[in-house]
Amino acid sequence: MNTKHHHVVLYSGGLASWGAAQRCVKQFGVNNVTLLFSDTSIEDEDLYRFMDETVKQMGARLVVLKDGRTPWQVFKDVRFLGNSRLDPCSKILKREPTRKWIEESFQPEDVTVHLGMDWSEDHRVERARPYWEPYQIDAPLLWKPMVGKPQLATDLRALGIEQPRLYQMGFQHNNCGGFCIKAGQANFQLLLQTMPERYAQHEQSEKEL
């Protein structure tokens, strides 16, 4: 794809992945950065607004991978309900297609894969290394000076971009429309309080499964 060393940011539409992408564009140049987004088909509608505005702001290339199935359809197909320990939805809708795209696009020595994880998630970076071998991974938010989501939200406001609405509603992430099969009871309680219709849809899907 590119004779120069390339940098692929796993772009989820969250604050941390935006911060990682920002640092990559500044460090390596916009022509050497690709943003890679895996759409689970149940994302919050405001995620797409945020993604459109930030991609335009950075000027980087965006690649969208979309299986077409929702996590609930994946659970049905694999005959297994995901839980806090096992998440076939993330494996099938995110990890596997992302890995496949990178393998088809780059040799290991030609690319670095960047994860949107900050200092509070450095343990996740280390856990991810074996999965990505022989590809090299990095986490730009761990570069000094390290920053977290509060500072990233401030940086966004300075650019005139509103952070994703799920953060403003109290959610810790901007994935899967506030739903996550690995989430705890507090997350589901927040989903029930803020978006009862969406909660009811997930509840019905679980009953049907």
PDB file of C-alpha atoms in Angstrom, residues 22-169:
ATOM      1  CA  GLN A  22      -4.170  13.108  16.891  1.00  0.00           C
ATOM      2  CA  ARG A  23      -0.729  12.212  18.171  1.00  0.00           C
ATOM      3  CA  CYS A  24      -0.024   9.890  15.250  1.00  0.00           C
ATOM      4  CA  VAL A  25      -0.995  12.505  12.670  1.00  0.00           C
ATOM      5  CA  LYS A  26       1.214  15.086  14.397  1.00  0.00           C
ATOM      6  CA  GLN A  27       4.152  12.685  14.793  1.00  0.00           C
ATOM      7  CA  PHE A  28       4.104  10.838  11.461  1.00  0.00           C
ATOM      8  CA  GLY A  29       2.175  13.068   9.067  1.00  0.00           C
ATOM      9  CA  VAL A  30      -1.371  12.676   7.833  1.00  0.00           C
ATOM     10  CA  ASN A  31      -0.366  10.763   4.676  1.00  0.00           C
ATOM     11  CA  ASN A  32       1.213   8.013   6.768  1.00  0.00           C
ATOM     12  CA  VAL A  33      -1.801   7.423   9.026  1.00  0.00           C
ATOM     13  CA  THR A  34      -4.951   5.371   8.438  1.00  0.00           C
ATOM     14  CA  LEU A  35      -7.894   5.306  10.839  1.00  0.00           C
ATOM     15  CA  LEU A  36      -9.532   1.864  10.988  1.00  0.00           C
ATOM     16  CA  PHE A  37     -13.092   1.665  12.343  1.00  0.00           C
ATOM     17  CA  SER A  38     -15.025  -1.569  12.970  1.00  0.00           C
ATOM     18  CA  ASP A  39     -18.768  -0.887  13.006  1.00  0.00           C
ATOM     19  CA  THR A  40     -20.843  -3.239  15.205  1.00  0.00           C
ATOM     20  CA  SER A  41     -24.151  -2.054  13.703  1.00  0.00           C
ATOM     21  CA  ILE A  42     -25.466  -0.955  17.117  1.00  0.00           C
ATOM     22  CA  GLU A  43     -23.380   2.183  17.548  1.00  0.00           C
ATOM     23  CA  ASP A  44     -24.910   5.350  18.963  1.00  0.00           C
ATOM     24  CA  GLU A  45     -25.977   7.738  16.217  1.00  0.00           C
ATOM     25  CA  ASP A  46     -23.812  10.494  17.682  1.00  0.00           C
ATOM     26  CA  LEU A  47     -20.705   8.349  17.178  1.00  0.00           C
ATOM     27  CA  TYR A  48     -20.985   8.931  13.429  1.00  0.00           C
ATOM     28  CA  ARG A  49     -21.286  12.688  13.909  1.00  0.00           C
ATOM     29  CA  PHE A  50     -18.185  12.662  16.097  1.00  0.00           C
ATOM     30  CA  MET A  51     -16.298  10.491  13.631  1.00  0.00           C
ATOM     31  CA  ASP A  52     -17.218  12.687  10.654  1.00  0.00           C
ATOM     32  CA  GLU A  53     -16.109  15.858  12.437  1.00  0.00           C
ATOM     33  CA  THR A  54     -12.851  14.476  13.804  1.00  0.00           C
ATOM     34  CA  VAL A  55     -11.825  12.742  10.577  1.00  0.00           C
ATOM     35  CA  LYS A  56     -12.401  16.017   8.725  1.00  0.00           C
ATOM     36  CA  GLN A  57     -10.481  17.904  11.420  1.00  0.00           C
ATOM     37  CA  MET A  58      -7.467  15.575  11.176  1.00  0.00           C
ATOM     38  CA  GLY A  59      -7.626  15.029   7.434  1.00  0.00           C
ATOM     39  CA  ALA A  60      -6.653  11.368   7.761  1.00  0.00           C
ATOM     40  CA  ARG A  61      -7.906   8.465   5.689  1.00  0.00           C
ATOM     41  CA  LEU A  62     -10.741   6.474   7.277  1.00  0.00           C
ATOM     42  CA  VAL A  63     -11.428   2.809   6.508  1.00  0.00           C
ATOM     43  CA  VAL A  64     -14.708   1.319   7.768  1.00  0.00           C
ATOM     44  CA  LEU A  65     -15.118  -2.423   8.313  1.00  0.00           C
ATOM     45  CA  LYS A  66     -18.687  -3.651   8.739  1.00  0.00           C
ATOM     46  CA  ASP A  67     -19.796  -7.268   8.965  1.00  0.00           C
ATOM     47  CA  GLY A  68     -23.467  -6.290   8.935  1.00  0.00           C
ATOM     48  CA  ARG A  69     -24.453  -8.372  11.939  1.00  0.00           C
ATOM     49  CA  THR A  70     -25.157  -7.010  15.403  1.00  0.00           C
ATOM     50  CA  PRO A  71     -23.648  -8.591  18.531  1.00  0.00           C
ATOM     51  CA  TRP A  72     -26.987 -10.313  19.181  1.00  0.00           C
ATOM     52  CA  GLN A  73     -26.944 -11.870  15.720  1.00  0.00           C
ATOM     53  CA  VAL A  74     -23.403 -13.078  16.375  1.00  0.00           C
ATOM     54  CA  PHE A  75     -24.515 -14.669  19.676  1.00  0.00           C
ATOM     55  CA  LYS A  76     -27.278 -16.465  17.810  1.00  0.00           C
ATOM     56  CA  ASP A  77     -24.951 -17.662  15.039  1.00  0.00           C
ATOM     57  CA  VAL A  78     -22.317 -19.030  17.429  1.00  0.00           C
ATOM     58  CA  ARG A  79     -24.986 -20.329  19.845  1.00  0.00           C
ATOM     59  CA  PHE A  80     -23.350 -18.630  22.795  1.00  0.00           C
ATOM     60  CA  LEU A  81     -24.342 -15.632  24.908  1.00  0.00           C
ATOM     61  CA  GLY A  82     -21.327 -13.406  25.471  1.00  0.00           C
ATOM     62  CA  ASN A  83     -20.435 -12.401  29.016  1.00  0.00           C
ATOM     63  CA  SER A  84     -17.817 -10.511  31.018  1.00  0.00           C
ATOM     64  CA  ARG A  85     -15.230 -13.220  30.306  1.00  0.00           C
ATOM     65  CA  LEU A  86     -15.938 -14.193  26.697  1.00  0.00           C
ATOM     66  CA  ASP A  87     -17.031 -11.761  23.994  1.00  0.00           C
ATOM     67  CA  PRO A  88     -17.571 -13.462  20.605  1.00  0.00           C
ATOM     68  CA  CYS A  89     -19.113 -10.217  19.345  1.00  0.00           C
ATOM     69  CA  SER A  90     -15.870  -8.275  19.717  1.00  0.00           C
ATOM     70  CA  LYS A  91     -13.863 -11.184  18.320  1.00  0.00           C
ATOM     71  CA  ILE A  92     -15.996 -11.587  15.194  1.00  0.00           C
ATOM     72  CA  LEU A  93     -17.040  -7.986  14.537  1.00  0.00           C
ATOM     73  CA  LYS A  94     -13.819  -6.228  15.565  1.00  0.00           C
ATOM     74  CA  ARG A  95     -10.658  -8.224  16.273  1.00  0.00           C
ATOM     75  CA  GLU A  96     -10.792 -10.722  13.428  1.00  0.00           C
ATOM     76  CA  PRO A  97     -11.768  -8.331  10.590  1.00  0.00           C
ATOM     77  CA  THR A  98      -9.258  -5.752  11.825  1.00  0.00           C
ATOM     78  CA  ARG A  99      -6.460  -8.309  11.868  1.00  0.00           C
ATOM     79  CA  LYS A 100      -7.510  -9.643   8.452  1.00  0.00           C
ATOM     80  CA  TRP A 101      -7.498  -6.161   6.888  1.00  0.00           C
ATOM     81  CA  ILE A 102      -4.073  -5.330   8.277  1.00  0.00           C
ATOM     82  CA  GLU A 103      -2.592  -8.666   7.151  1.00  0.00           C
ATOM     83  CA  GLU A 104      -3.977  -8.131   3.649  1.00  0.00           C
ATOM     84  CA  SER A 105      -2.663  -4.553   3.515  1.00  0.00           C
ATOM     85  CA  PHE A 106       0.791  -4.650   5.131  1.00  0.00           C
ATOM     86  CA  GLN A 107       3.786  -6.791   5.869  1.00  0.00           C
ATOM     87  CA  PRO A 108       4.639  -6.762   9.605  1.00  0.00           C
ATOM     88  CA  GLU A 109       7.763  -4.661   9.077  1.00  0.00           C
ATOM     89  CA  ASP A 110       5.817  -1.967   7.166  1.00  0.00           C
ATOM     90  CA  VAL A 111       3.236  -0.915   9.754  1.00  0.00           C
ATOM     91  CA  THR A 112       2.633  -0.113  13.403  1.00  0.00           C
ATOM     92  CA  VAL A 113      -0.825  -0.657  14.876  1.00  0.00           C
ATOM     93  CA  HIS A 114      -1.833   2.004  17.395  1.00  0.00           C
ATOM     94  CA  LEU A 115      -4.322   1.392  20.200  1.00  0.00           C
ATOM     95  CA  GLY A 116      -6.465   4.058  21.849  1.00  0.00           C
ATOM     96  CA  MET A 117      -5.604   3.287  25.447  1.00  0.00           C
ATOM     97  CA  ASP A 118      -4.407   5.754  28.075  1.00  0.00           C
ATOM     98  CA  TRP A 119      -2.282   5.384  31.210  1.00  0.00           C
ATOM     99  CA  SER A 120      -5.146   3.717  33.107  1.00  0.00           C
ATOM    100  CA  GLU A 121      -5.222   0.887  30.543  1.00  0.00           C
ATOM    101  CA  ASP A 122      -1.528   0.173  30.032  1.00  0.00           C
ATOM    102  CA  HIS A 123      -2.113  -3.416  31.207  1.00  0.00           C
ATOM    103  CA  ARG A 124      -4.452  -3.915  28.245  1.00  0.00           C
ATOM    104  CA  VAL A 125      -1.707  -2.836  25.872  1.00  0.00           C
ATOM    105  CA  GLU A 126       0.593  -5.530  27.220  1.00  0.00           C
ATOM    106  CA  ARG A 127      -2.171  -8.134  26.969  1.00  0.00           C
ATOM    107  CA  ALA A 128      -2.708  -7.187  23.338  1.00  0.00           C
ATOM    108  CA  ARG A 129       0.901  -7.672  22.245  1.00  0.00           C
ATOM    109  CA  PRO A 130       0.802 -11.479  21.847  1.00  0.00           C
ATOM    110  CA  TYR A 131      -2.371 -11.270  19.759  1.00  0.00           C
ATOM    111  CA  TRP A 132      -0.807  -8.850  17.289  1.00  0.00           C
ATOM    112  CA  GLU A 133       2.533 -10.630  16.811  1.00  0.00           C
ATOM    113  CA  PRO A 134       4.452 -10.391  14.530  1.00  0.00           C
ATOM    114  CA  TYR A 135       2.981  -6.901  14.073  1.00  0.00           C
ATOM    115  CA  GLN A 136       4.238  -4.066  16.248  1.00  0.00           C
ATOM    116  CA  ILE A 137       1.732  -2.181  18.404  1.00  0.00           C
ATOM    117  CA  ASP A 138       1.926   1.094  20.278  1.00  0.00           C
ATOM    118  CA  ALA A 139      -0.312   3.326  22.424  1.00  0.00           C
ATOM    119  CA  PRO A 140       0.284   7.019  21.642  1.00  0.00           C
ATOM    120  CA  LEU A 141      -1.468   8.202  24.806  1.00  0.00           C
ATOM    121  CA  LEU A 142       1.328   6.537  26.772  1.00  0.00           C
ATOM    122  CA  TRP A 143       3.858   8.834  25.101  1.00  0.00           C
ATOM    123  CA  LYS A 144       4.969  11.681  27.324  1.00  0.00           C
ATOM    124  CA  PRO A 145       3.267  13.829  28.339  1.00  0.00           C
ATOM    125  CA  MET A 146       0.588  11.254  29.127  1.00  0.00           C
ATOM    126  CA  VAL A 147      -2.980  12.538  29.009  1.00  0.00           C
ATOM    127  CA  GLY A 148      -6.372  11.160  29.994  1.00  0.00           C
ATOM    128  CA  LYS A 149      -9.952  11.669  28.850  1.00  0.00           C
ATOM    129  CA  PRO A 150     -10.580  14.916  30.813  1.00  0.00           C
ATOM    130  CA  GLN A 151      -7.710  16.651  29.004  1.00  0.00           C
ATOM    131  CA  LEU A 152      -8.800  15.183  25.669  1.00  0.00           C
ATOM    132  CA  ALA A 153     -12.311  16.547  26.208  1.00  0.00           C
ATOM    133  CA  THR A 154     -10.795  19.974  26.867  1.00  0.00           C
ATOM    134  CA  ASP A 155      -8.707  19.721  23.706  1.00  0.00           C
ATOM    135  CA  LEU A 156     -11.814  18.842  21.708  1.00  0.00           C
ATOM    136  CA  ARG A 157     -13.718  21.850  22.987  1.00  0.00           C
ATOM    137  CA  ALA A 158     -10.824  24.071  21.951  1.00  0.00           C
ATOM    138  CA  LEU A 159     -11.307  22.759  18.415  1.00  0.00           C
ATOM    139  CA  GLY A 160     -15.045  23.458  18.526  1.00  0.00           C
ATOM    140  CA  ILE A 161     -15.998  19.758  18.534  1.00  0.00           C
ATOM    141  CA  GLU A 162     -18.443  18.303  21.039  1.00  0.00           C
ATOM    142  CA  GLN A 163     -17.386  15.044  22.661  1.00  0.00           C
ATOM    143  CA  PRO A 164     -19.662  12.037  22.004  1.00  0.00           C
ATOM    144  CA  ARG A 165     -22.958  12.392  23.842  1.00  0.00           C
ATOM    145  CA  LEU A 166     -22.581   9.059  25.686  1.00  0.00           C
ATOM    146  CA  TYR A 167     -19.765  10.565  27.761  1.00  0.00           C
ATOM    147  CA  GLN A 168     -22.003  13.490  28.663  1.00  0.00           C
ATOM    148  CA  MET A 169     -24.667  10.981  29.744  1.00  0.00           C
TER     149      MET A 169
END
